Amino acid sequence: MKRTAIYPGSFDPLTHGHISIIERGLRVFDEIVVAIAINVRKTPLFTTEERIAMIRESFPGEDRLKTESFEGLLVGYAKERGCQVILRGLRAVSDFEYELQMANMNRKLDDEIETMFMMTEETHFYVSSGLVKEVARFGGDVHGLVPPHVESALTEKFSTP
Ligand code: ADP
């Protein structure tokens, strides 16, 4: 049976922290569906299409990686896409409480879908999309935290008034 994991998040924008989880996930799973959650309560910096394009550009020719967006319940979408596992990354202890709640809620909603966590690499534990945006907004250097095409997209976004 093909083992497929769904890796959900905002990816606004994609960072090397996300890339590391995807690369390592591809060693464990046959296929990964990166699923951008459309959240009506959040105003993203990048459009869904821009975020999808950034992820695809980082993994050219990787046909085991699918990048999509979804609205509504994650477990519903995971089931629809034939995913048995929800893949999440863990950074600091502060991620833990929220992730524990989400994992348990998702298990209650559908106990056939398992949540699995991968620990961040030590070089990426402080990298979050939110922090990257904050630094880039004020002209700080985000080199090495995001791939070059994301760095350019951030510069462009914040240079247009
Ligand atoms: P954020 O805005 O916090 O970067 P996302 O919603 O895009 O988060 O994150 C999607 C998933 O990627 C989450 O499971 C999150 O914990 C994980 N993730 C984000 N950054 C990192 C990182 N630097 N190392 C490991 N996992 C990460």
Coordinates of C-alpha atoms and ligand atoms in Angstrom, one line a residue:
M1 CA 0.0 0.0 0.0
K2 CA 1.2 3.5 -0.8
R3 CA 2.0 5.4 2.4
T4 CA 0.9 9.0 1.9
A5 CA 1.3 11.8 4.5
I6 CA -0.4 15.2 4.5
Y7 CA 1.7 18.1 5.6
P8 CA -0.6 21.0 6.5
G9 CA 0.2 24.5 7.3
S10 CA 0.1 28.1 6.1
F11 CA 3.5 28.1 4.4
D12 CA 3.3 31.9 4.3
P13 CA 6.1 31.7 3.1
L14 CA 8.0 28.4 2.7
T15 CA 11.1 28.3 4.9
H16 CA 14.1 26.0 5.2
G17 CA 12.4 24.6 8.3
H18 CA 9.5 23.4 6.1
I19 CA 11.8 22.2 3.4
S20 CA 13.7 20.0 5.9
I21 CA 10.5 18.4 7.1
I22 CA 9.4 17.7 3.5
E23 CA 12.8 16.3 2.5
R24 CA 12.9 14.0 5.6
G25 CA 9.3 13.1 5.1
L26 CA 10.0 11.9 1.6
R27 CA 12.5 9.4 3.0
V28 CA 9.7 7.9 5.2
F29 CA 6.6 8.2 3.0
D30 CA 5.9 7.3 -0.6
E31 CA 4.1 10.5 -1.2
I32 CA 3.6 13.8 0.6
V33 CA 0.7 16.2 0.0
V34 CA 1.6 19.7 1.2
A35 CA -1.8 21.2 2.0
I36 CA -2.1 24.9 2.4
A37 CA -4.9 25.7 4.8
I38 CA -7.1 28.5 3.6
N39 CA -8.0 30.3 6.8
V40 CA -10.6 33.0 6.4
R41 CA -9.6 34.6 9.7
K42 CA -6.0 35.1 8.6
T43 CA -4.8 37.5 6.0
P44 CA -1.7 36.0 4.4
L45 CA 1.1 37.9 2.9
F46 CA 1.3 35.7 -0.1
T47 CA -1.7 34.4 -2.1
T48 CA -2.4 30.7 -2.1
E49 CA -1.2 30.5 -5.7
E50 CA 2.0 32.3 -4.8
R51 CA 2.6 29.9 -1.9
I52 CA 1.9 26.8 -4.1
A53 CA 4.3 28.1 -6.8
M54 CA 7.1 28.7 -4.2
I55 CA 6.8 25.2 -2.9
R56 CA 6.8 23.6 -6.3
E57 CA 9.8 25.7 -7.4
S58 CA 11.7 24.2 -4.4
F59 CA 11.1 20.7 -5.5
P60 CA 11.4 20.6 -9.3
G61 CA 10.7 17.2 -10.8
E62 CA 9.7 15.6 -7.4
D63 CA 6.6 13.8 -8.5
R64 CA 6.1 12.3 -5.0
L65 CA 5.3 15.7 -3.7
K66 CA 1.9 17.3 -4.4
T67 CA 1.1 20.8 -3.4
E68 CA -2.5 21.8 -2.9
S69 CA -4.8 24.0 -0.9
F70 CA -7.9 23.0 1.1
E71 CA -10.7 24.6 3.1
G72 CA -12.5 23.1 6.1
L73 CA -11.6 20.1 8.2
L74 CA -8.1 18.7 7.7
V75 CA -9.1 15.1 8.5
G76 CA -11.9 15.4 5.9
Y77 CA -9.4 16.5 3.3
A78 CA -6.8 13.9 4.3
K79 CA -9.3 11.2 3.9
E80 CA -10.4 12.5 0.5
R81 CA -6.8 12.5 -0.6
G82 CA -6.1 9.0 0.7
C83 CA -3.6 10.1 3.4
Q84 CA -3.1 7.9 6.4
V85 CA -0.8 10.2 8.3
I86 CA -0.8 13.9 9.2
L87 CA 2.8 15.1 9.3
R88 CA 3.8 18.0 11.5
G89 CA 7.1 19.6 12.6
L90 CA 8.0 20.3 16.2
R91 CA 10.2 23.2 17.1
A92 CA 10.2 24.5 20.6
V93 CA 8.3 23.3 23.7
S94 CA 5.9 26.1 22.9
D95 CA 4.7 24.1 19.8
F96 CA 3.9 21.1 21.9
E97 CA 0.7 22.1 23.7
Y98 CA -1.1 23.3 20.5
E99 CA 0.1 20.3 18.6
L100 CA -1.1 17.9 21.3
Q101 CA -4.5 19.5 21.3
M102 CA -4.8 19.3 17.5
A103 CA -3.5 15.7 17.3
N104 CA -6.1 14.6 19.9
M105 CA -8.9 16.5 18.3
N106 CA -8.1 15.1 14.9
R107 CA -7.9 11.6 16.4
K108 CA -11.4 12.1 17.9
L109 CA -12.7 13.2 14.5
D110 CA -11.1 10.3 12.6
D111 CA -9.2 7.6 14.5
E112 CA -7.9 6.0 11.3
I113 CA -5.6 9.0 10.6
E114 CA -2.5 9.2 12.7
T115 CA -0.5 12.3 13.5
M116 CA 3.3 12.0 13.3
F117 CA 5.9 14.6 14.3
M118 CA 9.4 15.2 13.2
M119 CA 11.7 17.2 15.3
T120 CA 13.2 20.3 13.7
E121 CA 16.8 20.2 12.8
E122 CA 18.9 22.2 15.3
T123 CA 19.8 24.8 12.6
H124 CA 16.1 25.5 12.0
F125 CA 14.5 25.5 15.4
Y126 CA 14.1 29.2 15.5
V127 CA 12.8 29.6 12.0
S128 CA 9.1 30.4 11.5
S129 CA 7.3 32.0 8.6
G130 CA 6.0 34.7 11.0
L131 CA 9.5 35.7 12.2
V132 CA 10.9 35.6 8.7
K133 CA 8.2 38.0 7.6
E134 CA 8.8 40.3 10.5
V135 CA 12.6 40.5 9.8
A136 CA 12.1 40.9 6.0
R137 CA 9.5 43.7 6.6
F138 CA 12.1 45.8 8.3
G139 CA 14.8 45.1 5.8
G140 CA 16.6 42.4 7.8
D141 CA 18.6 39.6 6.2
V142 CA 16.7 36.4 5.8
H143 CA 19.4 34.7 3.7
G144 CA 19.7 31.1 4.6
L145 CA 16.4 30.9 6.3
V146 CA 14.4 30.7 3.1
P147 CA 15.3 29.6 -0.4
P148 CA 16.6 32.3 -2.8
H149 CA 13.3 32.6 -4.8
V150 CA 11.4 33.2 -1.5
E151 CA 14.0 35.7 -0.4
S152 CA 13.4 37.6 -3.7
A153 CA 9.6 37.4 -3.4
L154 CA 9.8 38.8 0.2
T155 CA 12.0 41.7 -1.0
E156 CA 9.6 42.5 -3.8
K157 CA 6.6 42.3 -1.5
F158 CA 8.0 44.7 1.0
S159 CA 9.5 47.1 -1.5
T160 CA 6.2 47.8 -3.2
P161 CA 4.4 50.5 -1.2
Ligands
ADP1 P1 4.8 28.7 10.8 O1 4.0 29.9 10.3 O2 4.9 28.6 12.3 O3 6.2 28.6 10.2 P2 3.2 26.7 9.3 O4 1.7 26.7 9.7 O5 3.5 27.1 8.0 O6 4.0 27.4 10.4 O7 3.8 25.3 9.7 C1 3.4 24.1 9.1 C2 4.1 23.0 9.9 O8 5.6 23.1 9.7 C3 3.9 22.9 11.4 O9 3.9 21.6 11.8 C4 5.1 23.6 11.9 O10 5.4 23.1 13.2 C5 6.2 23.1 10.9 N1 7.4 24.0 10.9 C6 7.4 25.3 10.6 N2 8.7 25.8 10.8 C7 9.4 24.7 11.2 C8 10.8 24.5 11.5 N3 11.7 25.6 11.5 N4 11.3 23.3 11.9 C9 10.4 22.3 11.9 N5 9.1 22.4 11.6 C10 8.6 23.6 11.3

